[in-house]
Structures are given as structure tokens and as C-alpha cells.
Coordinates of C-alpha atoms in Angstrom, one line a residue:
X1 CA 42.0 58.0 -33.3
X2 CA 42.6 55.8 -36.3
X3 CA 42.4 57.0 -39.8
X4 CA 41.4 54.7 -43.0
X5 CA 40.3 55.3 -46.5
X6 CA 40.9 57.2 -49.2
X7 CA 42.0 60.8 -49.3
X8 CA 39.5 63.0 -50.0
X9 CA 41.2 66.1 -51.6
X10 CA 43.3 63.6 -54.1
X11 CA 41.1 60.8 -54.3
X12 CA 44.7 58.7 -53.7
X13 CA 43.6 55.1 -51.7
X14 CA 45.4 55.0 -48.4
X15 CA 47.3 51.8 -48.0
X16 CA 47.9 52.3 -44.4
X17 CA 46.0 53.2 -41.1
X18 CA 46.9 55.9 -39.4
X19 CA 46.6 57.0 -35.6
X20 CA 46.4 60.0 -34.0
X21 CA 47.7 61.3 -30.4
X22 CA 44.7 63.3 -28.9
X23 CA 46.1 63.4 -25.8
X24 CA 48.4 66.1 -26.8
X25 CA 47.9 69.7 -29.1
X26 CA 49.0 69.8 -32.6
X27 CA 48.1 71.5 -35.6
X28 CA 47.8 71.2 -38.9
X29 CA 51.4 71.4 -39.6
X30 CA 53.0 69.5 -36.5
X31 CA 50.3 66.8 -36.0
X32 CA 52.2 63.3 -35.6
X33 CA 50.8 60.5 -37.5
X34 CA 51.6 56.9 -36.6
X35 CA 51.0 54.7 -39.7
X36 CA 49.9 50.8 -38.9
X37 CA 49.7 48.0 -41.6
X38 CA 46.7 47.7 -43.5
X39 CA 45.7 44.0 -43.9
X40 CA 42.4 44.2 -45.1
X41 CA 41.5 45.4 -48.6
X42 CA 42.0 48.8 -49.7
X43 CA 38.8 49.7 -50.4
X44 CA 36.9 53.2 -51.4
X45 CA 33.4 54.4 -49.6
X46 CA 32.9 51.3 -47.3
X47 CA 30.7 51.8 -44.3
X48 CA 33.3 52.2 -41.2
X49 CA 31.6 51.4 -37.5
X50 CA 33.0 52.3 -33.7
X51 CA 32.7 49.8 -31.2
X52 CA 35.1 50.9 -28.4
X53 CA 38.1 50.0 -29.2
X54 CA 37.4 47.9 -32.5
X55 CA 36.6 50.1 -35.8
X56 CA 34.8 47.9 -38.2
X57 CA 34.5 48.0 -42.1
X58 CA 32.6 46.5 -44.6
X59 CA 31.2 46.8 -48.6
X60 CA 33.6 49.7 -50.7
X61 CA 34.4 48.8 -54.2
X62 CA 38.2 48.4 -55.7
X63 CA 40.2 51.3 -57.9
X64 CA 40.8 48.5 -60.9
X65 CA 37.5 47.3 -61.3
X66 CA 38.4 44.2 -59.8
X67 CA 35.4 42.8 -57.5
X68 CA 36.8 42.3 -54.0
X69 CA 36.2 39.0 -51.5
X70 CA 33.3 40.2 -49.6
X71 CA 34.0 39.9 -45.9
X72 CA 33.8 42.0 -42.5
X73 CA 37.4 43.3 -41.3
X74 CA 38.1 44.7 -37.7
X75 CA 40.6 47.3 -36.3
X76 CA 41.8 46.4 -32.9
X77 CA 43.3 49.4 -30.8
X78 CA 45.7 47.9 -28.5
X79 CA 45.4 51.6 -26.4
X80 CA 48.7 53.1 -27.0
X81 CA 48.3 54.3 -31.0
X82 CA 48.8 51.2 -32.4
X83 CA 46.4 48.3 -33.0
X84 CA 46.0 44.8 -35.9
X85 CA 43.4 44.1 -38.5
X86 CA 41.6 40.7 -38.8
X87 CA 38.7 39.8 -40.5
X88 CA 35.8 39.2 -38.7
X89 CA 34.5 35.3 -38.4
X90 CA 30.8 35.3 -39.8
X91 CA 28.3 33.7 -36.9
X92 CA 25.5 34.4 -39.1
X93 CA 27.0 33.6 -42.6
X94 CA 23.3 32.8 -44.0
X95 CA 22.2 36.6 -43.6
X96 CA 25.4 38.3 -44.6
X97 CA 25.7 35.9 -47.7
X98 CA 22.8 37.6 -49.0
X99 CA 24.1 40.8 -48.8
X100 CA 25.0 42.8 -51.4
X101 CA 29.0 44.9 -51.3
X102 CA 27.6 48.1 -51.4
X103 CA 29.5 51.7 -51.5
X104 CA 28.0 55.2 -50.7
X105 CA 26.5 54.2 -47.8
X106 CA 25.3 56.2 -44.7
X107 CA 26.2 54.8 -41.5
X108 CA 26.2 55.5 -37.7
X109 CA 26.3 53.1 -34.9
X110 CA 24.3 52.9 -31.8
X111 CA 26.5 51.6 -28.4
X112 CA 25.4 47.7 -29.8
X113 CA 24.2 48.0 -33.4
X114 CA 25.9 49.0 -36.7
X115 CA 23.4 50.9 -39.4
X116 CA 24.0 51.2 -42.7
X117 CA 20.9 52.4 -45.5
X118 CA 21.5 52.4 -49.2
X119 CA 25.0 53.0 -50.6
X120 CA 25.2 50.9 -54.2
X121 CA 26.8 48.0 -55.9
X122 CA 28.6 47.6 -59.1
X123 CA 30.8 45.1 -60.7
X124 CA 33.5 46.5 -58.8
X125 CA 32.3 46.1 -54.9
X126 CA 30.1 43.0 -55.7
X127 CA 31.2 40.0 -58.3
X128 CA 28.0 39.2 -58.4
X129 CA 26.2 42.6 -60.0
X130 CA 27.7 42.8 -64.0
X131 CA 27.4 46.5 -64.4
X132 CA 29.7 49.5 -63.6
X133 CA 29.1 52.8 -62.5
X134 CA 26.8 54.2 -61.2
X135 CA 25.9 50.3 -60.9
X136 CA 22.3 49.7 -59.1
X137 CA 21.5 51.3 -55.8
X138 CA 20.5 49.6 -52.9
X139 CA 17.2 50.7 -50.8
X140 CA 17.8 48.6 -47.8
X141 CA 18.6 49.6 -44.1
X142 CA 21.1 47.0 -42.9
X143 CA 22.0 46.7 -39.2
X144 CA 25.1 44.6 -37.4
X145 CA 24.8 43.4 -33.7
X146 CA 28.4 44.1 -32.3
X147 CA 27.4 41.6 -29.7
X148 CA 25.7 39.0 -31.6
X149 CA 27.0 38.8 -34.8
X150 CA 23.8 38.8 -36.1
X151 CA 22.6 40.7 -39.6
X152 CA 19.1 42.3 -40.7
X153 CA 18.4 44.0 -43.9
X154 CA 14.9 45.7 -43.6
X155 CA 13.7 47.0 -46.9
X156 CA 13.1 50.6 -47.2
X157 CA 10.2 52.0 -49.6
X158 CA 9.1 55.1 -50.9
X159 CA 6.7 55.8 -48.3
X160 CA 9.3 55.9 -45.6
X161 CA 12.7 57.6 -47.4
X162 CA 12.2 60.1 -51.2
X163 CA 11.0 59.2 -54.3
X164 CA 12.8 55.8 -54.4
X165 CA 13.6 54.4 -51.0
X166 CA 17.2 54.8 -52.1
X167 CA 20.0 56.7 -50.6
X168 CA 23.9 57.7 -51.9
X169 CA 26.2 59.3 -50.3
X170 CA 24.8 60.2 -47.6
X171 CA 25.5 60.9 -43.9
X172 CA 23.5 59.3 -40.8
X173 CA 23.3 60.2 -37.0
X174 CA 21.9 58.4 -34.1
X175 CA 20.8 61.1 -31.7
X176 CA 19.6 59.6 -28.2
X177 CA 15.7 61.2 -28.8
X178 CA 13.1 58.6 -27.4
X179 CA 13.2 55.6 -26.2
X180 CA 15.1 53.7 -28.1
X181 CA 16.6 56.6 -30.1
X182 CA 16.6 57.6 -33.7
X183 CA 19.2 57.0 -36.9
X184 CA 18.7 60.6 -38.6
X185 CA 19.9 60.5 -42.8
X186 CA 21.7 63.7 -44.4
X187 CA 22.1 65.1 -47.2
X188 CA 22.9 62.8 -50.4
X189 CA 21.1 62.0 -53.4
X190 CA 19.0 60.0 -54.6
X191 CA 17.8 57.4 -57.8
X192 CA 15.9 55.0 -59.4
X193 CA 17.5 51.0 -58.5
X194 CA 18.8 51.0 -62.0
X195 CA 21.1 53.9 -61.8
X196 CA 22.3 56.3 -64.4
X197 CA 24.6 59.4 -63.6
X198 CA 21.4 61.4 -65.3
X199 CA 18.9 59.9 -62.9
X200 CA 21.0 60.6 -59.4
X201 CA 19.9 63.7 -57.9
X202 CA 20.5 65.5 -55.1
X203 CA 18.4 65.4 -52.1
X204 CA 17.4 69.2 -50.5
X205 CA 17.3 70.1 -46.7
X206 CA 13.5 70.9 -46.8
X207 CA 12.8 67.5 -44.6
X208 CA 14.9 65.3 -42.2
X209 CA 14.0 61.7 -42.7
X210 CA 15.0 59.4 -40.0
X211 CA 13.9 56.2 -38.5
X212 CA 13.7 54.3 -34.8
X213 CA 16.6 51.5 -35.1
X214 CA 14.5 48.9 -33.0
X215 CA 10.6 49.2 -34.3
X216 CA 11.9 50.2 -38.1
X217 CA 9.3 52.9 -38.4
X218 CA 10.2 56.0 -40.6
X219 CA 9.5 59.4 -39.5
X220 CA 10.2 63.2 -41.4
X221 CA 10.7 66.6 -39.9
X222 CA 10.4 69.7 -42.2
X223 CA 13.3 71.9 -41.1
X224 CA 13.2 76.0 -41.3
X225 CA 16.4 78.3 -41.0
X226 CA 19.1 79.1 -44.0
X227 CA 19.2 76.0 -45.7
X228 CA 22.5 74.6 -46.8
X229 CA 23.1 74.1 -50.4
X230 CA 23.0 69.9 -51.4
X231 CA 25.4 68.1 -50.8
X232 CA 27.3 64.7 -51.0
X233 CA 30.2 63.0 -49.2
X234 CA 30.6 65.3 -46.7
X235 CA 32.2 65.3 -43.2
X236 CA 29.8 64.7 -39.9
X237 CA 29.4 65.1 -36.5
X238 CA 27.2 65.5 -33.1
X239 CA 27.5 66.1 -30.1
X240 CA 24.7 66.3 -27.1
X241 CA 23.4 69.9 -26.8
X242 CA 22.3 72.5 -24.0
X243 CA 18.6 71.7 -22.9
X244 CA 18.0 68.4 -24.1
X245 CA 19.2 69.4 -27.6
X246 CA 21.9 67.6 -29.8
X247 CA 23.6 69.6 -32.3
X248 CA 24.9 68.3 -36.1
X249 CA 27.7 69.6 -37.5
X250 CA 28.1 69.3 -41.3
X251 CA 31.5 69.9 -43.1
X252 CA 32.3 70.4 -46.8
X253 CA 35.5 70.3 -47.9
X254 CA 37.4 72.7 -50.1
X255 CA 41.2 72.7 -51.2
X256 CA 40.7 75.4 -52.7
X257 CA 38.8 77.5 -49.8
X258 CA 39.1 75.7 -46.9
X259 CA 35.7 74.3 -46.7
X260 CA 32.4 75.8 -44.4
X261 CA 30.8 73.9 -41.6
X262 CA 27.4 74.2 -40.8
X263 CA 25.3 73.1 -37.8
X264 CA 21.4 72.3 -37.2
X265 CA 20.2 71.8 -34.1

């Protein structure tokens, strides 16, 4: 299992990728991590996709303010803890140039297609945006075919996703419902395009928004049971449930407590 990013308790950028053993126990204490080269850019918040064996990232912004060389990197696991970066040769260069380097993305993956909605840029993820934070946010549900190389960027507007169509910090989940599935969005906040840290707000648990990956139509669930409190940045999960179910784990981190995890099913 490789591990990339920045350190959430310190906030410290991790300059190298790090692998863990799962076929053997360990704690906390005693875990043994394998630490692998990072060649691509050390980056904060980028969107990170599975593919199998290949772990792709893309967008984040810098720690200096700097605005980084946008590109997609891939993490090759040669299958025995170790593995290379590369960057990632763009077939469809015409639709990924017109992306924007966003941050604050959520993302999931389906077994071909990488999802990322919202997220935001600023002068440091994207050279071409002259503003810093918050910087502008992005309402736009971008998808990558792993098998393709092809890129889509559907616009998202206030009649499918809140107030603005906009989305930071948030967590997604494709759960297998349907036929063709659906990418389910948690937790986060939300804001006007033109960001201000007085305009970002919090999104409750009242509602589930989430949409169908291959027609693009956007659908909301009202939810019932204890409501967690907002929240942003957190840690995810799911796993396939008993009766046709799939439960959602969500995780909040706390050095000072240990954190709570909580589940909707």
C-alpha cells in the first residue's frame, strides 16, 4: 500500500513514498515503512487515483507559492513494496490543456475512470490564475479514462450540487448502485467562484448529493440518523455491505484525541 502527500497532523510535505507490508500484522509502533523516491513534484491536496497497480496524481499547489508544471505523474508498483514514478504522456493534450491545477478536490475512481469535482486554483497550483488563497474555486466534475487517456470536464451548476455548484475539500465514493453506478460527494464546504475565507462554508449532512459517472445526471438523498458535525479533509472509506448495502466510513483526525469514525450506510 503506498503512501504520498503531506502529513496531516504536522502539515510537513512528504518528500518520499512510502509502502506498506499488509501481508503481515503490525501496529502502530512496529509498522515497517519502506520509503521509495519521489520524482514527481511534492505537492499538497492533489487528487490521487488507484488503477491496480498504478496510483495516479494530478493538480495540488506548492508550499512556496511557486506555480508548479502542470502534468499527470504515475506510481508504478513493481509487487514486492517497491515501485518508480513517471509522468504520464498526455494522448489527449487538447482537453487537459484546458484544465485548470486545482487543490481540494474530491475524488474516487471507478475500475476505468478517474473523478475529480471541484477542488480550487490559486497562483500557487496554476501559473495561469494571479490570485492566492483561497484563490477561485472550480465547479466542474472532471473525469480520466485509465484506458483511453482521454479527459472530460462537465460543468456542474447550482441545480445539481448547493448553492454554487462548487465543492472544497470534500470526499467522494463510487458505490456500485444501478447500472452504471454512482460517485456519492461528502462533507466539505462550499463558495462563491471568487473565493474569500469569509464566503467558504461548510456543507451539513441533511442531503447526499451524488451523480451517475456515465449519463452526468445529479441526484440528492435526505439522510436521517445522528448527524455528524461538518466537516473537511477528512479520512474515507467503503466497503460493500450485508443485503445489498454499502457502508461509508468517515474518519476525523485528532492528535490530541485520537480522532472518531463514523459510518452511514
Amino acid at each position: 500500500m503506498p503512501i504520498t502527500g503531506q502529513n496531516v497532523l504536522t502539515g510537513t510535505l512528504v518528500t518520499s513514498t512510502w509502502s506498506i507490508d499488509l501481508t503481515k500484522s503490525w501496529t502502530n509502533e512496529t509498522v515497517p515503512l519502506r520509503a521509495i523516491p519521489k520524482t514527481s513534484p511534492v505537492l499538497a491536496k492533489q487528487v490521487h487515483w488507484v488503477d491496480g497497480k498504478s496510483l495516479y496524481t494530478w493538480g495540488g499547489f506548492t508550499s512556496d507559492g511557486s506555480s508548479p508544471e502542470q502534468a499527470l505523474w504515475r506510481f508504478t508498483a513493481d509487487g514486492s513494496g517497491g515501485g518508480a514514478w513517471a509522468q504520464v504522456t498526455q494522448r489527449d493534450y487538447r482537453s487537459f490543456s484546458k484544465l485548470k491545477g486545482t487543490f481540494g478536490s474530491a475524488f474516487t475512481q471507478t475500475d476505468d475512470v478517474g473523478y475529480s469535482f471541484g477542488g480550487a486554483v490559486t497562483k500557487s497550483s496554476d501559473s495561469s490564475v494571479d490570485k492566492a488563497k483561497p484563490g477561485y474555486a472550480t465547479p466542474g466534475l472532471v473525469s480520466y479514462n485509465f484506458r483511453t487517456g482521454t479527459w472530460e470536464n462537465s460543468t456542474v451548476t447550482t441545480s445539481s450540487y448547493g448553492g454554487y455548484g462548487t465543492s472544497l475539500n470534500a470526499r467522494a465514493e463510487y458505490v456500485p448502485f444501478g447500472p452504471n453506478g454512482l460517485v456519492m460527494f461528502l462533507g466539505g464546504a462550499e463558495t462563491p467562484v471568487d473565493a474569500t475565507n469569509e464566503s467558504i462554508v461548510e456543507v451539513n449532512w441533511n442531503k447526499i448529493s451524488m451523480v451517475d459517472p456515465v449519463t452526468n445526471k445529479w441526484y440528492s438523498q435526505t439522510t436521517n440518523g445522528t448527524k455528524p458535525p461538518t466537516i473537511e479533509s477528512h479520512c474515507r472509506g467503503g466497503v460493500p455491505g450485508p443485503n445489498g448495502t454499502y457502508e461509508m466510513y468517515e474518519y476525523t483526525p485528532d492528535p490530541r484525541q485520537g480522532g472518531t469514525c463514523r459510518f452511514m450506510s
